[in-house]
Structures are given as C-alpha cells and as structure tokens.
Amino acid sequence: MIDLRSDTVTQPTIEMREAMANAEVGDDVFGEDSTINKLEEQVAHLVGKESALFLPTGTMANQVAILTHTQRGDEVILDAESHIVYYEVGAPAMLAGVQLLPVQGLLGRDAVQKLRQAYRPPDIHLPTSRLLCLENTFNRGGGTVMTPEEMKLVFEQAKEFGLSVHLDGARIFNAAVAARCDVKEFTQYCDSVMFSLSKGLCAPVGSMLAGNTDFIARARKYRKALGGGMRQAGILAAAGLVALKMTERLAEDHANAMALAEGLAEIKGLRVELHRVQTNIVLADITAIDTDAQSFVEEMHKRGVKCVAFGPHLVRFVTHKDVSRSDINQAIKVANIVIGSF
Ligand code: TLP
C-alpha cells in the first residue's frame, strides 16, 4: 500500500527506536526527565526562543498556546481554512472560551489588509482582539509557504494593534527547507510557535511549543490542566531529538511532491495548481470528473494508493519518508486508471 494520506503515517526510524530504548528518563512533572529537558533546551535554541515545552500533539500545543495568550471572551483572528478552525474540534470555544474570527484569505497575498479589516478597535460592544494565529506551511492552502518577509509585515501590523502572534508551524521546517533559510527567519516573527516532531520529521509522537520564559511557564500549567503532564515521557522525547536531525531530508519529500503534482497535472480531468506545490502537499481538483472526492479516494484505495478527500471535489496527497520515487510513479499510474474508470 502506498500511503499518501498524511506525513503523520511515517514509521519511526531504527535510530529513533534505539534512542527510545536507551533514553534516560525521570518524572517530567517534577522537571526531572533529562531527555525532555535536553529536547526542550535544544528546541528553544533552534527556534530562537527563551524556552520550550514538549507536548503530545500539535492540537494540544495550539490549544495550550491559545489558553496562555487569551482571556475568556477574547477574539482570535485566523484564516478560515486554518487547522485551528477546521480540524481542532472547536476546542478554542470549548477550552479557552474564546471567539474565533475566521478570515477568508488571511494567509494569502493581502494578509496585512485582511488583518486590518478583522481587527476590532477598543469599544464596549466588541470582543477584544487579542491574538493572531498564523499557519506555516498552510495545510489547507496546499502546503504553501508564507515567506519571512510576508510574516514580518503581518507581525508588525499585529504588534501595532497590540496583538500576540502564535504560529502554528506544524510543518515550519518544510517552510525553512523550501525557502532555503534558517527556521529562525520565520520564528522571529511570532511570540509563540508550535511545530510537530511527528509529521515529516518522523517521530512517533510529539510537538513542541516555544516562546519566552514566562509564556512557557504559564503554558506548562495549562498543559498539566489538560492532562498533558506525561511523567517518564523522555522515552518519546528521545525520538524527538533524533527527529530534529531529520529536517534536511524534507527536500526529498518536496521533490517527490513536485514529481507527483506534475504527473497528476498531465492527467485529463485532474487540475493541480503547480505554483502552489511548494512543499510536501499536493491538492488535486477533480471537479471536471463525473464523481466526488470520496469515491475517487475509495477507487484509489482499492488499487493500492491511499489519499484523502479534502473537500467535495478536492483530494490531498502528502509525501514523506516512507514513499519513494517509484511509489510516486505508481500513484500517478493508478490515478490515471481511476480517472479513466469514471
Ligand atoms: N494535521 C493533520 C490532520 O489533522 C489534518 C494532517 O494530516 O495534516 N496544525 C497543522 C497545520 C496540522 O496540519 C496538524 C495536523 C496539526 C496542527 C495538529 O497536529 P496533531 O495531529 O499532532 O494534533
């Protein structure tokens, strides 16, 4: 089976399994897990923040960030297609009691303009605009990269409005590899950043949240409140330390994604916006075919390729360590056969 559903499906490497087996551990709630402490220190340094926190998932990291930045009733400005709006189960309302202001196209070209329109000036009737959440790379955008220059402009505008800025950087290393720059080029333009160890970096579990010392101290309490105080979790952090050394390999996933995109774009009936294929995600629009995305996905699956429906007529493919170039060629062949069958 060729699994292109997500980069979350990767198997941990042998080096990770060995590191996990040999990890030195302690009770992390007492701050005594030396492997977690090492991971948190390395990550803080890597992303240019004072402090970092290890969490089980990206969703928990985003929610802890929102809890830490906001008060109940505050408003959070973010793209209408962002992961926090779309895939986090309504958690900001459930947990932090905040109101989301989903803005169509916020993560596009006119980010600053859109932010200006969304911001609420102080007024007794209005919710308080408190937090801007960015997402880089932008998952539902097709893995697109917001450049450091674009982030700088929107960050500066947010600061003028007195907003905090959280970056959902689940795939921020994909952005850095695609832009051929240090990850700090991006993370300098946010107050807090979350990134995943468990996506293209192949760790079995784990996400990191980084920010200043006070922010992370408060975030640590929210993590505990959500049940994320994990005791001897150095066994997981050990894989995370190996994952941090795997950022450069993401270039291979990007090249495979482009090869897949080009192959799919040649199939009559499939539309792929090649300029949006900037990292490891490929979105294919099947509107021209007489079927829906779910049926297309099922037919692909029957023939050995897994992908996901991303909208009524939109299909997502994600490349990662466990798919090779020959798998990509096979996936293109299968898509050709499936399209021919409708
Ligand atoms: N994304 C998953 C699904 O939830 C859609 C995927 O397969 O792409 N931020 C972004 C931008 C993400 O893409 C994801 C996961 C998360 C946050 C949440 O991370 P986890 O799955 O660790 O909670």
XYZ file of C-alpha atoms and ligand atoms in Angstrom:
365
model
C 0.000 0.000 0.000
C 1.294 3.459 -0.904
C 0.083 5.754 1.866
C -0.155 9.384 0.809
C -2.852 10.379 3.318
C -0.506 12.375 5.525
C 3.081 12.733 6.685
C 1.800 11.621 10.094
C 1.831 7.977 8.915
C 5.639 7.593 8.934
C 7.282 4.782 10.883
C 9.940 5.799 13.429
C 13.479 5.106 12.198
C 15.751 2.427 13.681
C 17.856 5.202 15.218
C 14.725 6.545 16.920
C 13.764 3.128 18.282
C 17.269 2.645 19.666
C 17.289 6.114 21.204
C 13.892 5.391 22.778
C 15.072 2.098 24.232
C 18.153 3.711 25.760
C 16.617 7.010 26.890
C 17.423 8.317 30.344
C 14.111 9.243 31.946
C 12.626 10.765 35.095
C 9.367 12.302 36.254
C 8.791 15.261 33.930
C 6.081 16.771 36.129
C 8.887 17.265 38.683
C 11.097 18.576 35.850
C 13.359 15.532 36.266
C 13.300 13.942 32.832
C 16.737 14.761 31.469
C 15.848 13.694 27.914
C 12.832 16.004 27.811
C 14.868 18.804 29.366
C 17.503 18.332 26.667
C 14.887 18.348 23.894
C 13.227 21.491 25.266
C 16.577 23.290 25.506
C 17.627 22.285 22.004
C 14.307 23.346 20.534
C 14.309 26.738 22.262
C 17.756 27.364 20.814
C 16.763 26.076 17.362
C 13.762 28.380 17.002
C 15.349 31.347 18.790
C 13.033 31.493 21.801
C 13.859 31.535 25.528
C 12.044 28.381 26.444
C 10.177 25.379 25.017
C 7.689 22.733 26.107
C 7.182 19.141 24.921
C 3.554 18.155 24.277
C 1.926 15.002 22.953
C 0.240 16.605 19.934
C 0.104 19.700 17.784
C -3.536 20.161 18.675
C -2.740 20.274 22.394
C 0.161 22.650 21.718
C -2.067 25.039 19.746
C -4.760 24.909 22.422
C -2.278 25.470 25.243
C -0.936 28.463 23.279
C -4.436 29.915 22.889
C -5.186 29.365 26.587
C -1.926 31.064 27.540
C -2.340 34.078 25.263
C -6.016 34.862 25.905
C -8.785 35.570 28.428
C -12.352 34.233 28.092
C -14.361 36.256 25.566
C -11.304 37.456 23.663
C -11.239 37.193 19.908
C -8.653 35.215 17.951
C -8.047 36.216 14.329
C -7.041 33.421 11.977
C -7.544 32.119 8.459
C -10.917 30.444 7.864
C -9.097 27.406 6.451
C -6.543 27.137 9.238
C -6.089 23.881 11.137
C -7.237 25.501 14.388
C -10.573 26.487 12.814
C -11.049 23.422 10.695
C -9.649 20.391 12.498
C -9.381 21.090 16.228
C -12.893 20.086 17.218
C -13.982 23.592 18.229
C -11.522 23.391 21.113
C -10.836 27.156 21.419
C -14.510 27.669 22.361
C -14.596 24.521 24.492
C -11.387 25.159 26.443
C -10.300 28.806 26.335
C -13.816 30.234 25.884
C -12.627 32.497 23.107
C -14.374 33.586 19.940
C -12.674 32.767 16.662
C -12.782 35.296 13.843
C -12.095 33.159 10.772
C -10.931 35.366 7.904
C -11.141 34.080 4.332
C -7.761 34.540 2.608
C -5.866 35.826 5.653
C -2.915 33.593 4.776
C -2.879 34.841 1.184
C -1.294 37.822 -0.512
C -3.257 40.535 1.289
C -2.550 39.355 4.827
C -1.933 42.829 6.240
C -5.031 44.274 4.601
C -7.170 41.373 5.865
C -5.781 41.758 9.383
C -6.609 45.483 9.352
C -10.195 44.671 8.377
C -10.528 41.991 11.053
C -9.046 43.917 13.977
C -11.586 45.365 16.467
C -10.671 48.702 17.993
C -11.476 49.172 21.697
C -15.261 49.542 22.029
C -17.576 48.429 24.833
C -19.723 46.436 22.390
C -16.942 44.459 20.738
C -14.874 41.468 21.740
C -11.243 42.258 22.439
C -8.946 41.333 19.560
C -6.145 39.550 21.418
C -4.377 37.006 19.277
C -3.432 36.414 15.651
C -2.714 32.813 14.641
C -0.683 32.151 11.516
C -0.049 28.752 9.909
C 3.145 27.994 8.004
C 3.190 25.879 5.923
C -0.504 26.310 5.262
C -2.037 22.835 5.201
C -5.390 23.539 3.521
C -3.653 26.056 1.295
C -1.754 23.089 -0.208
C 1.389 23.292 1.916
C 2.191 26.819 0.760
C 4.909 28.889 2.404
C 4.414 32.346 3.858
C 7.811 33.984 3.347
C 9.684 35.601 6.255
C 9.115 38.985 4.539
C 5.347 38.385 4.451
C 5.398 37.237 8.074
C 7.337 40.331 9.088
C 4.729 42.671 7.604
C 1.787 40.942 9.237
C 3.671 40.602 12.552
C 4.453 44.322 12.601
C 0.825 45.192 11.912
C -0.300 42.815 14.682
C 2.112 44.460 17.115
C 0.777 47.910 16.179
C -2.658 46.607 17.193
C -1.248 45.145 20.429
C -1.984 41.550 19.382
C 0.027 38.492 20.350
C 1.046 36.271 17.444
C 1.050 32.466 17.596
C 2.480 30.456 14.732
C 1.047 27.022 14.010
C 4.267 25.828 12.447
C 3.375 22.131 12.437
C 5.460 21.978 9.218
C 7.707 25.022 9.751
C 10.812 23.010 8.808
C 9.205 22.265 5.455
C 8.860 26.023 5.040
C 12.505 26.603 6.025
C 13.783 23.904 3.663
C 11.635 25.221 0.800
C 12.798 28.814 1.416
C 16.396 27.591 1.967
C 16.717 29.592 5.160
C 17.122 29.098 8.887
C 13.884 28.395 10.714
C 14.547 31.448 12.920
C 13.918 33.633 9.858
C 10.270 32.663 10.350
C 10.031 32.251 14.113
C 11.416 35.724 14.834
C 8.023 36.996 13.668
C 5.847 35.327 16.291
C 5.543 35.325 20.082
C 4.964 31.588 20.261
C 5.494 28.760 17.812
C 4.263 25.189 17.715
C 5.868 22.582 15.488
C 5.367 18.850 15.075
C 8.014 16.192 15.548
C 5.537 13.584 14.335
C 4.962 14.716 10.749
C 7.766 14.917 8.148
C 10.342 14.569 10.933
C 9.058 11.017 11.571
C 8.867 10.868 15.385
C 6.045 8.607 16.600
C 4.615 11.252 18.955
C 5.224 14.831 19.956
C 5.014 18.529 19.263
C 6.919 21.478 20.688
C 5.706 24.884 21.838
C 8.278 27.662 22.240
C 8.108 31.232 23.496
C 9.517 33.436 26.223
C 10.205 32.063 29.701
C 7.103 33.499 31.333
C 4.852 32.299 28.498
C 6.210 28.747 28.667
C 5.943 28.655 32.482
C 2.256 29.532 32.188
C 1.801 27.151 29.233
C 3.274 24.337 31.374
C 0.413 24.769 33.862
C -2.190 24.653 31.074
C -0.546 21.516 29.672
C -0.906 19.948 33.123
C -4.538 21.081 33.317
C -5.285 19.357 30.011
C -3.735 16.134 31.243
C -0.510 16.545 29.315
C 1.933 16.107 32.234
C 3.472 12.861 30.989
C 5.979 11.563 33.592
C 8.750 9.364 32.032
C 7.997 10.692 28.559
C 11.706 11.053 27.816
C 11.193 7.770 26.030
C 9.204 9.809 23.461
C 11.422 12.882 23.602
C 14.386 10.645 22.671
C 12.758 10.078 19.275
C 12.158 13.833 19.089
C 15.876 14.510 19.489
C 16.564 12.241 16.504
C 13.734 13.943 14.578
C 15.478 17.312 14.939
C 18.344 15.923 12.854
C 15.983 14.979 10.029
C 14.997 18.407 8.766
C 17.227 18.360 5.679
C 15.616 15.192 4.337
C 12.374 17.138 3.796
C 13.829 18.366 0.477
C 13.361 14.823 -0.832
C 9.658 14.911 0.109
C 9.302 18.234 -1.699
C 10.905 16.863 -4.860
C 8.592 13.829 -4.705
C 5.568 16.089 -4.228
C 6.523 18.092 -7.303
C 7.015 14.909 -9.353
C 3.591 13.707 -8.219
C 1.986 17.073 -8.967
C 3.474 17.199 -12.455
C 2.356 13.639 -13.169
C -1.177 14.285 -11.920
C -1.414 17.593 -13.786
C -0.929 15.702 -17.059
C -3.992 13.542 -16.452
C -7.030 14.906 -18.256
C -9.697 15.806 -15.718
C -7.326 16.473 -12.831
C -6.389 20.051 -12.035
C -3.302 20.774 -9.953
C -2.106 24.306 -9.326
C 1.601 23.651 -9.715
C 2.651 27.031 -8.324
C 1.010 26.054 -5.028
C 3.096 22.886 -4.734
C 5.879 24.373 -2.642
C 6.484 21.669 -0.032
C 5.165 18.107 0.545
C 1.434 18.558 -0.102
C -0.391 18.175 -3.423
C -4.034 19.132 -3.895
C -5.828 17.777 -6.957
C -9.168 19.176 -8.068
C -11.410 16.588 -9.727
C -14.382 18.874 -10.490
C -14.117 18.026 -14.200
C -14.731 14.326 -13.495
C -18.197 12.921 -13.001
C -17.616 11.843 -9.396
C -16.852 13.168 -5.918
C -13.601 13.173 -3.957
C -14.692 10.392 -1.585
C -15.468 7.966 -4.438
C -12.170 8.857 -6.123
C -10.315 8.165 -2.862
C -12.076 4.787 -2.485
C -11.160 3.733 -6.035
C -7.534 4.726 -5.471
C -7.504 2.731 -2.222
C -8.826 -0.398 -3.972
C -5.813 -0.153 -6.293
C -3.226 0.318 -3.544
C -2.940 4.085 -3.071
C -4.255 5.937 -0.036
C -5.085 9.644 -0.202
C -7.778 11.784 1.469
C -10.802 13.812 0.393
C -10.104 17.445 1.260
C -13.385 18.877 0.014
C -16.287 17.670 -2.165
C -14.042 17.694 -5.264
C -10.612 18.106 -3.771
C -8.112 15.335 -2.959
C -4.939 15.672 -0.862
C -1.711 13.712 -1.276
C 1.203 14.150 1.162
C 4.742 12.864 0.595
C 7.019 11.656 3.410
C 9.960 9.410 4.296
C 8.083 6.159 3.650
C 7.198 6.858 -0.002
C 9.825 6.529 -2.721
C 10.002 7.974 -6.224
C 8.834 4.662 -7.655
C 5.815 4.786 -5.304
C 5.079 8.234 -6.719
C 5.258 6.913 -10.281
C 2.946 4.063 -9.322
C 0.483 6.513 -7.696
C 0.362 8.546 -10.924
C -0.334 5.367 -12.929
C -3.127 4.398 -10.547
C -4.679 7.885 -10.704
C -4.685 7.596 -14.499
C -6.518 4.262 -14.322
C -9.009 5.538 -11.741
C -9.805 8.678 -13.711
C -10.335 6.509 -16.801
C -12.835 4.378 -14.874
C -15.311 7.222 -14.224
N -2.759 17.825 10.554
C -3.253 16.528 10.128
C -4.771 16.466 10.197
O -5.220 16.872 11.433
C -5.462 17.268 9.141
C -2.764 16.256 8.723
O -2.871 15.078 8.317
O -2.308 17.171 8.042
N -1.511 22.152 12.717
C -1.422 21.748 11.433
C -1.110 22.748 10.382
C -1.611 20.396 11.096
O -1.536 20.034 9.837
C -1.891 19.479 12.128
C -2.181 18.022 11.815
C -1.965 19.943 13.447
C -1.789 21.294 13.702
C -2.312 19.046 14.606
O -1.298 18.174 14.926
P -1.636 16.806 15.728
O -2.180 15.841 14.718
O -0.318 16.395 16.291
O -2.630 17.136 16.788
